[in-house]
PDB file of C-alpha atoms in Angstrom:
ATOM      1  CA  MET A   1    -104.493 116.333 103.660  1.00 74.00           C
ATOM      2  CA  ILE A   2    -102.495 112.478 104.261  1.00 77.00           C
ATOM      3  CA  PHE A   3     -99.445 112.550 106.433  1.00 74.00           C
ATOM      4  CA  HIS A   4     -97.404 109.039 105.845  1.00 76.00           C
ATOM      5  CA  GLY A   5     -95.600 108.589 109.556  1.00 57.00           C
ATOM      6  CA  ALA A   6     -92.237 106.797 108.538  1.00 46.00           C
ATOM      7  CA  VAL A   7     -88.878 107.937 107.983  1.00 43.00           C
ATOM      8  CA  PRO A   8     -87.400 106.368 104.316  1.00 42.00           C
ATOM      9  CA  GLU A   9     -84.301 104.829 103.255  1.00 44.00           C
ATOM     10  CA  SER A  10     -83.533 106.159 100.041  1.00 44.00           C
ATOM     11  CA  LYS A  11     -82.995 105.154  96.686  1.00 47.00           C
ATOM     12  CA  LEU A  12     -78.603 105.523  96.890  1.00 42.00           C
ATOM     13  CA  ASN A  13     -76.914 102.598  97.484  1.00 39.00           C
ATOM     14  CA  GLY A  14     -79.517 100.528  98.013  1.00 39.00           C
ATOM     15  CA  GLY A  15     -81.184 102.239 100.304  1.00 43.00           C
ATOM     16  CA  SER A  16     -78.323 103.099 102.737  1.00 41.00           C
ATOM     17  CA  ARG A  17     -78.824 106.945 102.790  1.00 48.00           C
ATOM     18  CA  MET A  18     -80.947 107.431 105.663  1.00 51.00           C
ATOM     19  CA  SER A  19     -80.547 104.336 106.878  1.00 46.00           C
ATOM     20  CA  GLY A  20     -80.198 104.418 110.776  1.00 45.00           C
ATOM     21  CA  LYS A  21     -80.640 108.055 111.208  1.00 48.00           C
ATOM     22  CA  SER A  22     -83.117 110.625 112.823  1.00 50.00           C
ATOM     23  CA  PRO A  23     -82.698 114.032 110.295  1.00 68.00           C
ATOM     24  CA  ASN A  24     -82.919 117.710 111.346  1.00 92.00           C
ATOM     25  CA  ILE A  25     -85.932 118.930 109.637  1.00 95.00           C
ATOM     26  CA  LYS A  26     -83.904 121.931 107.058  1.00 97.00           C
ATOM     27  CA  ILE A  27     -87.450 123.488 105.990  1.00 98.00           C
ATOM     28  CA  LYS A  28     -90.898 123.265 107.334  1.00 97.00           C
ATOM     29  CA  THR A  29     -93.799 125.503 106.034  1.00 97.00           C
ATOM     30  CA  LYS A  30     -96.796 125.887 108.874  1.00 97.00           C
ATOM     31  CA  ASN A  31    -100.660 127.515 107.552  1.00 97.00           C
ATOM     32  CA  LEU A  32     -98.680 128.901 104.377  1.00 98.00           C
ATOM     33  CA  ASN A  33    -101.186 130.904 101.505  1.00 98.00           C
ATOM     34  CA  LEU A  34     -99.994 132.686  99.016  1.00 98.00           C
ATOM     35  CA  HIS A  35    -102.585 135.085  96.260  1.00 97.00           C
ATOM     36  CA  TYR A  36    -101.517 136.488  93.637  1.00 96.00           C
ATOM     37  CA  GLY A  37    -104.071 139.548  94.287  1.00 95.00           C
ATOM     38  CA  THR A  38    -107.246 137.409  94.074  1.00 96.00           C
ATOM     39  CA  PHE A  39    -106.449 134.296  93.337  1.00 96.00           C
ATOM     40  CA  HIS A  40    -105.361 131.727  96.028  1.00 97.00           C
ATOM     41  CA  ALA A  41    -102.708 130.028  94.543  1.00 97.00           C
ATOM     42  CA  LEU A  42    -102.253 127.806  97.277  1.00 98.00           C
ATOM     43  CA  GLY A  43    -104.391 127.466 100.937  1.00 97.00           C
ATOM     44  CA  ASP A  44    -102.825 125.661 104.008  1.00 96.00           C
ATOM     45  CA  VAL A  45     -99.608 123.819 103.494  1.00 97.00           C
ATOM     46  CA  THR A  46     -97.859 121.783 106.157  1.00 97.00           C
ATOM     47  CA  MET A  47     -94.892 120.124 105.892  1.00 97.00           C
ATOM     48  CA  ASP A  48     -91.334 119.345 107.120  1.00 97.00           C
ATOM     49  CA  ILE A  49     -89.064 118.463 105.136  1.00 97.00           C
ATOM     50  CA  LYS A  50     -85.510 117.252 106.215  1.00 95.00           C
ATOM     51  CA  GLU A  51     -81.795 117.842 105.137  1.00 96.00           C
ATOM     52  CA  ARG A  52     -79.879 115.835 102.943  1.00 96.00           C
ATOM     53  CA  SER A  53     -82.346 114.101 101.189  1.00 97.00           C
ATOM     54  CA  ILE A  54     -84.355 114.409  98.185  1.00 98.00           C
ATOM     55  CA  THR A  55     -88.353 115.577  98.087  1.00 98.00           C
ATOM     56  CA  ALA A  56     -90.661 115.253  94.816  1.00 98.00           C
ATOM     57  CA  ILE A  57     -92.999 117.384  93.974  1.00 98.00           C
ATOM     58  CA  ILE A  58     -94.832 115.893  92.265  1.00 98.00           C
ATOM     59  CA  GLY A  59     -99.004 117.030  90.795  1.00 96.00           C
ATOM     60  CA  PRO A  60    -101.091 117.828  87.761  1.00 95.00           C
ATOM     61  CA  SER A  61    -100.370 120.831  85.791  1.00 93.00           C
ATOM     62  CA  GLY A  62    -101.289 124.133  87.665  1.00 94.00           C
ATOM     63  CA  CYS A  63    -101.698 122.808  91.135  1.00 96.00           C
ATOM     64  CA  GLY A  64     -99.051 124.774  92.575  1.00 96.00           C
ATOM     65  CA  LYS A  65     -96.386 123.182  92.716  1.00 97.00           C
ATOM     66  CA  SER A  66     -93.244 125.345  91.252  1.00 96.00           C
ATOM     67  CA  THR A  67     -95.087 128.008  93.226  1.00 96.00           C
ATOM     68  CA  LEU A  68     -94.293 126.294  95.804  1.00 97.00           C
ATOM     69  CA  LEU A  69     -91.001 125.720  95.431  1.00 97.00           C
ATOM     70  CA  ARG A  70     -90.347 130.121  94.759  1.00 96.00           C
ATOM     71  CA  VAL A  71     -91.291 129.885  97.937  1.00 97.00           C
ATOM     72  CA  PHE A  72     -88.314 128.423  99.294  1.00 97.00           C
ATOM     73  CA  ASN A  73     -86.111 131.005  98.533  1.00 96.00           C
ATOM     74  CA  ARG A  74     -89.039 133.894  98.307  1.00 96.00           C
ATOM     75  CA  MET A  75     -88.894 134.199  93.866  1.00 94.00           C
ATOM     76  CA  ASN A  76     -92.435 135.057  94.503  1.00 93.00           C
ATOM     77  CA  ASP A  77     -91.403 138.192  95.982  1.00 91.00           C
ATOM     78  CA  LEU A  78     -91.004 139.617  91.512  1.00 88.00           C
ATOM     79  CA  ILE A  79     -94.018 139.008  91.604  1.00 93.00           C
ATOM     80  CA  PRO A  80     -96.128 142.541  92.685  1.00 91.00           C
ATOM     81  CA  SER A  81     -99.726 140.823  93.289  1.00 94.00           C
ATOM     82  CA  CYS A  82     -97.928 138.355  95.329  1.00 95.00           C
ATOM     83  CA  ARG A  83     -98.764 138.029  99.354  1.00 95.00           C
ATOM     84  CA  ILE A  84     -98.436 135.320 101.462  1.00 96.00           C
ATOM     85  CA  THR A  85     -99.519 134.765 105.243  1.00 96.00           C
ATOM     86  CA  GLY A  86     -98.164 131.412 107.436  1.00 97.00           C
ATOM     87  CA  ASP A  87     -94.606 131.353 107.301  1.00 96.00           C
ATOM     88  CA  VAL A  88     -91.255 129.087 105.679  1.00 97.00           C
ATOM     89  CA  LEU A  89     -88.711 128.443 108.684  1.00 97.00           C
ATOM     90  CA  LEU A  90     -85.172 127.602 107.295  1.00 97.00           C
ATOM     91  CA  ASP A  91     -82.912 126.279 109.839  1.00 96.00           C
ATOM     92  CA  GLY A  92     -85.679 127.174 112.601  1.00 95.00           C
ATOM     93  CA  ASP A  93     -85.576 130.681 111.065  1.00 95.00           C
ATOM     94  CA  SER A  94     -88.826 133.038 108.944  1.00 96.00           C
ATOM     95  CA  VAL A  95     -87.371 133.009 105.622  1.00 96.00           C
ATOM     96  CA  TYR A  96     -90.295 135.852 105.627  1.00 95.00           C
ATOM     97  CA  ASP A  97     -89.097 137.795 108.709  1.00 94.00           C
ATOM     98  CA  LYS A  98     -88.781 141.629 107.711  1.00 92.00           C
ATOM     99  CA  SER A  99     -84.939 140.820 108.884  1.00 95.00           C
ATOM    100  CA  THR A 100     -84.007 138.137 106.218  1.00 95.00           C
ATOM    101  CA  ASP A 101     -81.603 138.807 103.924  1.00 95.00           C
ATOM    102  CA  VAL A 102     -82.802 137.796 100.684  1.00 94.00           C
ATOM    103  CA  VAL A 103     -79.440 138.108  99.374  1.00 92.00           C
ATOM    104  CA  GLU A 104     -78.404 136.182 101.388  1.00 93.00           C
ATOM    105  CA  LEU A 105     -81.361 133.992 101.227  1.00 96.00           C
ATOM    106  CA  ARG A 106     -80.478 132.584  97.618  1.00 94.00           C
ATOM    107  CA  LYS A 107     -77.151 132.035  98.414  1.00 93.00           C
ATOM    108  CA  LYS A 108     -78.338 128.888 101.174  1.00 96.00           C
ATOM    109  CA  VAL A 109     -81.539 128.518  98.862  1.00 97.00           C
ATOM    110  CA  GLY A 110     -80.020 127.655  95.179  1.00 95.00           C
ATOM    111  CA  MET A 111     -81.984 127.589  92.329  1.00 95.00           C
ATOM    112  CA  VAL A 112     -81.686 124.937  88.720  1.00 95.00           C
ATOM    113  CA  PHE A 113     -85.053 126.532  86.409  1.00 92.00           C
ATOM    114  CA  GLN A 114     -86.643 123.774  83.488  1.00 90.00           C
ATOM    115  CA  LYS A 115     -84.066 124.963  80.821  1.00 90.00           C
ATOM    116  CA  PRO A 116     -80.723 125.608  81.270  1.00 91.00           C
ATOM    117  CA  ASN A 117     -80.139 129.327  81.891  1.00 93.00           C
ATOM    118  CA  ILE A 118     -76.215 129.539  81.051  1.00 95.00           C
ATOM    119  CA  PHE A 119     -74.338 133.358  80.616  1.00 96.00           C
ATOM    120  CA  PRO A 120     -73.755 134.662  77.912  1.00 97.00           C
ATOM    121  CA  MET A 121     -69.955 134.061  78.632  1.00 97.00           C
ATOM    122  CA  SER A 122     -67.309 131.462  79.229  1.00 98.00           C
ATOM    123  CA  ILE A 123     -67.667 128.121  81.525  1.00 98.00           C
ATOM    124  CA  TYR A 124     -65.651 129.110  84.176  1.00 98.00           C
ATOM    125  CA  ASP A 125     -67.254 132.734  84.908  1.00 98.00           C
ATOM    126  CA  ASN A 126     -70.702 131.002  84.854  1.00 97.00           C
ATOM    127  CA  ILE A 127     -69.501 129.068  88.126  1.00 97.00           C
ATOM    128  CA  ALA A 128     -66.945 132.052  89.053  1.00 97.00           C
ATOM    129  CA  ILE A 129     -69.980 134.703  89.069  1.00 96.00           C
ATOM    130  CA  GLY A 130     -71.736 134.178  91.961  1.00 94.00           C
ATOM    131  CA  PRO A 131     -68.784 133.604  94.562  1.00 96.00           C
ATOM    132  CA  ARG A 132     -67.666 136.912  92.922  1.00 96.00           C
ATOM    133  CA  ARG A 133     -70.771 138.629  93.244  1.00 93.00           C
ATOM    134  CA  HIS A 134     -70.673 137.208  97.300  1.00 91.00           C
ATOM    135  CA  GLY A 135     -67.629 139.065  97.215  1.00 94.00           C
ATOM    136  CA  ILE A 136     -64.497 136.257  96.264  1.00 95.00           C
ATOM    137  CA  SER A 137     -62.134 137.344  93.942  1.00 96.00           C
ATOM    138  CA  ARG A 138     -58.386 136.008  94.676  1.00 97.00           C
ATOM    139  CA  LYS A 139     -57.780 133.843  91.726  1.00 97.00           C
ATOM    140  CA  SER A 140     -56.997 130.875  93.104  1.00 97.00           C
ATOM    141  CA  ARG A 141     -59.537 131.109  94.920  1.00 97.00           C
ATOM    142  CA  LEU A 142     -62.219 131.243  92.629  1.00 97.00           C
ATOM    143  CA  ASN A 143     -59.509 128.134  90.855  1.00 98.00           C
ATOM    144  CA  GLU A 144     -60.293 126.393  93.042  1.00 97.00           C
ATOM    145  CA  ILE A 145     -63.813 126.431  93.629  1.00 97.00           C
ATOM    146  CA  VAL A 146     -64.351 126.432  89.663  1.00 98.00           C
ATOM    147  CA  GLU A 147     -62.001 122.967  89.942  1.00 97.00           C
ATOM    148  CA  ARG A 148     -64.758 122.025  92.897  1.00 96.00           C
ATOM    149  CA  SER A 149     -67.844 122.656  90.920  1.00 96.00           C
ATOM    150  CA  LEU A 150     -66.866 121.130  88.186  1.00 97.00           C
ATOM    151  CA  THR A 151     -65.510 117.851  90.116  1.00 95.00           C
ATOM    152  CA  ARG A 152     -69.309 117.707  92.296  1.00 92.00           C
ATOM    153  CA  VAL A 153     -71.328 117.480  89.090  1.00 93.00           C
ATOM    154  CA  ALA A 154     -68.878 115.368  87.105  1.00 91.00           C
ATOM    155  CA  LEU A 155     -67.751 118.007  84.717  1.00 94.00           C
ATOM    156  CA  TRP A 156     -64.523 118.190  85.343  1.00 96.00           C
ATOM    157  CA  ASP A 157     -62.425 116.237  83.223  1.00 95.00           C
ATOM    158  CA  GLU A 158     -64.631 116.732  80.314  1.00 94.00           C
ATOM    159  CA  MET A 159     -64.129 120.501  80.693  1.00 95.00           C
ATOM    160  CA  LYS A 160     -60.672 121.025  82.708  1.00 96.00           C
ATOM    161  CA  ASP A 161     -58.606 122.748  79.194  1.00 96.00           C
ATOM    162  CA  SER A 162     -61.593 124.117  77.597  1.00 97.00           C
ATOM    163  CA  LEU A 163     -62.488 126.810  80.567  1.00 98.00           C
ATOM    164  CA  ASN A 164     -62.741 129.772  78.584  1.00 97.00           C
ATOM    165  CA  ARG A 165     -64.739 127.950  76.049  1.00 97.00           C
ATOM    166  CA  PRO A 166     -68.730 129.409  75.745  1.00 97.00           C
ATOM    167  CA  GLY A 167     -70.483 128.010  78.699  1.00 97.00           C
ATOM    168  CA  LEU A 168     -73.296 128.100  75.701  1.00 96.00           C
ATOM    169  CA  GLU A 169     -71.536 126.150  72.877  1.00 96.00           C
ATOM    170  CA  LEU A 170     -72.187 123.175  75.433  1.00 95.00           C
ATOM    171  CA  PRO A 171     -74.970 120.159  74.354  1.00 94.00           C
ATOM    172  CA  ALA A 172     -78.234 120.295  76.695  1.00 93.00           C
ATOM    173  CA  GLY A 173     -77.136 118.404  79.137  1.00 93.00           C
ATOM    174  CA  ALA A 174     -74.391 119.891  80.181  1.00 94.00           C
ATOM    175  CA  GLN A 175     -75.588 122.291  80.371  1.00 95.00           C
ATOM    176  CA  GLN A 176     -77.890 121.797  82.325  1.00 95.00           C
ATOM    177  CA  ARG A 177     -75.252 120.282  84.452  1.00 95.00           C
ATOM    178  CA  LEU A 178     -73.106 123.433  84.475  1.00 96.00           C
ATOM    179  CA  CYS A 179     -76.031 124.906  86.123  1.00 96.00           C
ATOM    180  CA  ILE A 180     -75.952 123.601  88.986  1.00 96.00           C
ATOM    181  CA  ALA A 181     -72.258 124.033  88.807  1.00 96.00           C
ATOM    182  CA  ARG A 182     -73.213 127.430  89.573  1.00 96.00           C
ATOM    183  CA  ALA A 183     -75.585 126.057  91.941  1.00 95.00           C
ATOM    184  CA  VAL A 184     -73.105 125.035  94.082  1.00 95.00           C
ATOM    185  CA  ALA A 185     -70.310 127.467  94.057  1.00 96.00           C
ATOM    186  CA  VAL A 186     -71.283 129.264  96.746  1.00 95.00           C
ATOM    187  CA  GLU A 187     -72.294 126.059  99.001  1.00 94.00           C
ATOM    188  CA  PRO A 188     -75.639 126.350  99.692  1.00 96.00           C
ATOM    189  CA  ASP A 189     -77.523 124.726 101.917  1.00 97.00           C
ATOM    190  CA  VAL A 190     -80.389 123.658  99.615  1.00 98.00           C
ATOM    191  CA  ILE A 191     -81.138 123.508  95.747  1.00 97.00           C
ATOM    192  CA  LEU A 192     -84.447 123.487  93.977  1.00 97.00           C
ATOM    193  CA  MET A 193     -84.965 122.113  91.175  1.00 97.00           C
ATOM    194  CA  ASP A 194     -88.087 123.346  88.227  1.00 96.00           C
ATOM    195  CA  GLU A 195     -88.181 120.389  86.384  1.00 94.00           C
ATOM    196  CA  SER A 196     -84.691 120.542  85.569  1.00 93.00           C
ATOM    197  CA  CYS A 197     -84.504 116.886  83.117  1.00 92.00           C
ATOM    198  CA  SER A 198     -87.855 117.835  81.414  1.00 90.00           C
ATOM    199  CA  ALA A 199     -85.895 119.539  78.242  1.00 85.00           C
ATOM    200  CA  LEU A 200     -83.255 116.469  78.234  1.00 90.00           C
ATOM    201  CA  ASP A 201     -82.784 114.111  76.846  1.00 91.00           C
ATOM    202  CA  PRO A 202     -82.807 109.945  79.004  1.00 92.00           C
ATOM    203  CA  GLU A 203     -79.304 109.294  79.104  1.00 92.00           C
ATOM    204  CA  SER A 204     -78.655 113.924  80.234  1.00 91.00           C
ATOM    205  CA  THR A 205     -81.485 112.796  82.081  1.00 93.00           C
ATOM    206  CA  MET A 206     -80.455 109.911  83.927  1.00 93.00           C
ATOM    207  CA  LYS A 207     -76.805 111.845  84.148  1.00 92.00           C
ATOM    208  CA  VAL A 208     -78.319 114.411  86.241  1.00 93.00           C
ATOM    209  CA  GLU A 209     -80.431 112.218  88.152  1.00 95.00           C
ATOM    210  CA  GLU A 210     -77.137 110.281  89.490  1.00 94.00           C
ATOM    211  CA  LEU A 211     -75.908 114.186  90.092  1.00 94.00           C
ATOM    212  CA  MET A 212     -78.596 114.600  92.729  1.00 95.00           C
ATOM    213  CA  LEU A 213     -78.798 111.425  94.577  1.00 96.00           C
ATOM    214  CA  SER A 214     -74.379 112.421  94.145  1.00 94.00           C
ATOM    215  CA  LEU A 215     -75.068 115.822  95.617  1.00 95.00           C
ATOM    216  CA  ALA A 216     -78.139 114.819  98.879  1.00 96.00           C
ATOM    217  CA  GLU A 217     -75.196 113.587 100.667  1.00 94.00           C
ATOM    218  CA  LYS A 218     -74.340 117.479 101.145  1.00 94.00           C
ATOM    219  CA  TYR A 219     -77.052 119.467 100.223  1.00 96.00           C
ATOM    220  CA  THR A 220     -81.269 119.242 100.409  1.00 98.00           C
ATOM    221  CA  ILE A 221     -82.596 118.849  97.299  1.00 98.00           C
ATOM    222  CA  ILE A 222     -86.118 119.785  96.734  1.00 98.00           C
ATOM    223  CA  ILE A 223     -87.256 118.822  93.349  1.00 98.00           C
ATOM    224  CA  VAL A 224     -90.582 119.061  91.283  1.00 97.00           C
ATOM    225  CA  THR A 225     -91.774 116.924  87.982  1.00 96.00           C
ATOM    226  CA  HIS A 226     -94.341 115.130  86.232  1.00 94.00           C
ATOM    227  CA  ASN A 227     -91.780 112.237  85.347  1.00 94.00           C
ATOM    228  CA  MET A 228     -93.256 109.734  88.088  1.00 95.00           C
ATOM    229  CA  GLU A 229     -90.323 107.546  87.283  1.00 95.00           C
ATOM    230  CA  GLN A 230     -88.324 110.281  88.261  1.00 96.00           C
ATOM    231  CA  ALA A 231     -89.566 110.262  91.584  1.00 97.00           C
ATOM    232  CA  ARG A 232     -89.898 107.202  92.275  1.00 96.00           C
ATOM    233  CA  ARG A 233     -85.671 107.040  91.300  1.00 96.00           C
ATOM    234  CA  VAL A 234     -84.571 109.446  93.058  1.00 97.00           C
ATOM    235  CA  SER A 235     -86.676 110.480  95.644  1.00 97.00           C
ATOM    236  CA  ASP A 236     -86.748 109.994 100.013  1.00 97.00           C
ATOM    237  CA  MET A 237     -89.686 112.097 100.514  1.00 97.00           C
ATOM    238  CA  SER A 238     -92.800 112.855  97.931  1.00 97.00           C
ATOM    239  CA  ALA A 239     -95.414 115.574  97.731  1.00 98.00           C
ATOM    240  CA  PHE A 240     -98.693 115.584  96.015  1.00 98.00           C
ATOM    241  CA  MET A 241    -100.433 118.915  95.315  1.00 97.00           C
ATOM    242  CA  MET A 242    -103.422 118.907  93.449  1.00 96.00           C
ATOM    243  CA  LEU A 243    -106.697 121.650  93.165  1.00 95.00           C
ATOM    244  CA  ASN A 244    -109.288 121.321  96.844  1.00 94.00           C
ATOM    245  CA  GLU A 245    -112.830 121.866  96.329  1.00 93.00           C
ATOM    246  CA  ASN A 246    -112.366 125.738  96.275  1.00 94.00           C
ATOM    247  CA  ARG A 247    -109.152 125.325  93.204  1.00 95.00           C
ATOM    248  CA  VAL A 248    -106.958 125.971  95.476  1.00 97.00           C
ATOM    249  CA  GLY A 249    -103.102 124.712  95.565  1.00 97.00           C
ATOM    250  CA  SER A 250    -102.910 121.920  98.216  1.00 97.00           C
ATOM    251  CA  LEU A 251    -101.124 119.004  99.448  1.00 97.00           C
ATOM    252  CA  HIS A 252    -102.980 116.268  99.190  1.00 96.00           C
ATOM    253  CA  GLU A 253    -100.656 113.320 100.570  1.00 97.00           C
ATOM    254  CA  TYR A 254     -96.816 113.291 101.968  1.00 97.00           C
ATOM    255  CA  GLY A 255     -94.868 110.914 103.237  1.00 96.00           C
ATOM    256  CA  PRO A 256     -92.095 108.401 102.059  1.00 97.00           C
ATOM    257  CA  THR A 257     -91.778 107.951  98.044  1.00 97.00           C
ATOM    258  CA  ILE A 258     -91.780 104.347  98.542  1.00 96.00           C
ATOM    259  CA  GLU A 259     -95.091 104.145 100.307  1.00 96.00           C
ATOM    260  CA  LEU A 260     -96.844 105.911  98.459  1.00 96.00           C
ATOM    261  CA  PHE A 261     -96.372 105.024  94.927  1.00 96.00           C
ATOM    262  CA  THR A 262     -96.535 101.979  96.633  1.00 95.00           C
ATOM    263  CA  ASN A 263     -99.625 102.243  99.009  1.00 95.00           C
ATOM    264  CA  PRO A 264    -101.126 105.590  98.703  1.00 94.00           C
ATOM    265  CA  GLN A 265    -103.980 106.214 101.273  1.00 92.00           C
ATOM    266  CA  SER A 266    -105.998 108.547  98.768  1.00 92.00           C
ATOM    267  CA  LYS A 267    -107.687 106.862  95.981  1.00 93.00           C
ATOM    268  CA  VAL A 268    -106.940 110.761  94.625  1.00 94.00           C
ATOM    269  CA  THR A 269    -103.144 109.791  95.015  1.00 95.00           C
ATOM    270  CA  GLU A 270    -103.297 106.418  93.732  1.00 95.00           C
ATOM    271  CA  ASP A 271    -105.365 107.522  90.620  1.00 94.00           C
ATOM    272  CA  TYR A 272    -101.974 110.134  89.054  1.00 95.00           C
ATOM    273  CA  ILE A 273     -99.074 107.741  90.274  1.00 94.00           C
ATOM    274  CA  THR A 274    -100.440 106.039  87.681  1.00 91.00           C
ATOM    275  CA  GLY A 275    -101.878 108.128  85.195  1.00 88.00           C
ATOM    276  CA  ARG A 276    -104.917 107.305  85.071  1.00 82.00           C
ATOM    277  CA  PHE A 277    -106.226 111.257  85.386  1.00 74.00           C
ATOM    278  CA  GLY A 278    -103.342 114.651  85.275  1.00 59.00           C
TER     279      GLY A 278
END
């Protein structure tokens, strides 16, 4: 596996977000292997993910990108045959330790899926449901959270007078931003986004990408994308995954996006990002 050594400057504001900083490591994987029964899905994935940055996971279909993303908040636990060796650390603590509170973990590590998964309830309740489940019941406090969350995704001005409108009535782009608002309502540390723009039109995609860049001022964001231009536009770091010689999903090359895209260290990486395969 090929690592690049330099720390990137962000694309935001001409590359200023991480410039001059030495970001802490938010997530670390160590020799991570994942099996579904006898199927070896991920092999020896070791990587560091910096806080308040955007990391793009790229690679051809079937190489384990979404599987890796779901490792970070233990979504794979929902699959009975799943078995993991190695470790994943969040702020230095093992995500897979027996003492880990999975509910609390998923509060810290939120997820936005490929297609908007709006709940059949109002815009207000779509956002308030998370805080309510975590013990917040005071109406004034919930009102503050809903306003703050919608403001962060640039929907407050548009929706403040229609909070009782069913969320399912919104267009797809607004639904996806509402899902992101729901994720940030519980104040996570990390937001996982699994091809969250793949079902959107170009204008909606642009709005979500702008939102990613804004949110990365506060949150650590990890995205899976097949869109190479999107990875280039928004991410600080890129992780290129592919199947190894044993047909196991592996991390092939990892480094600052600008370096990986302009000076890939592997011919395989170059072929993928230039569209020659995958």
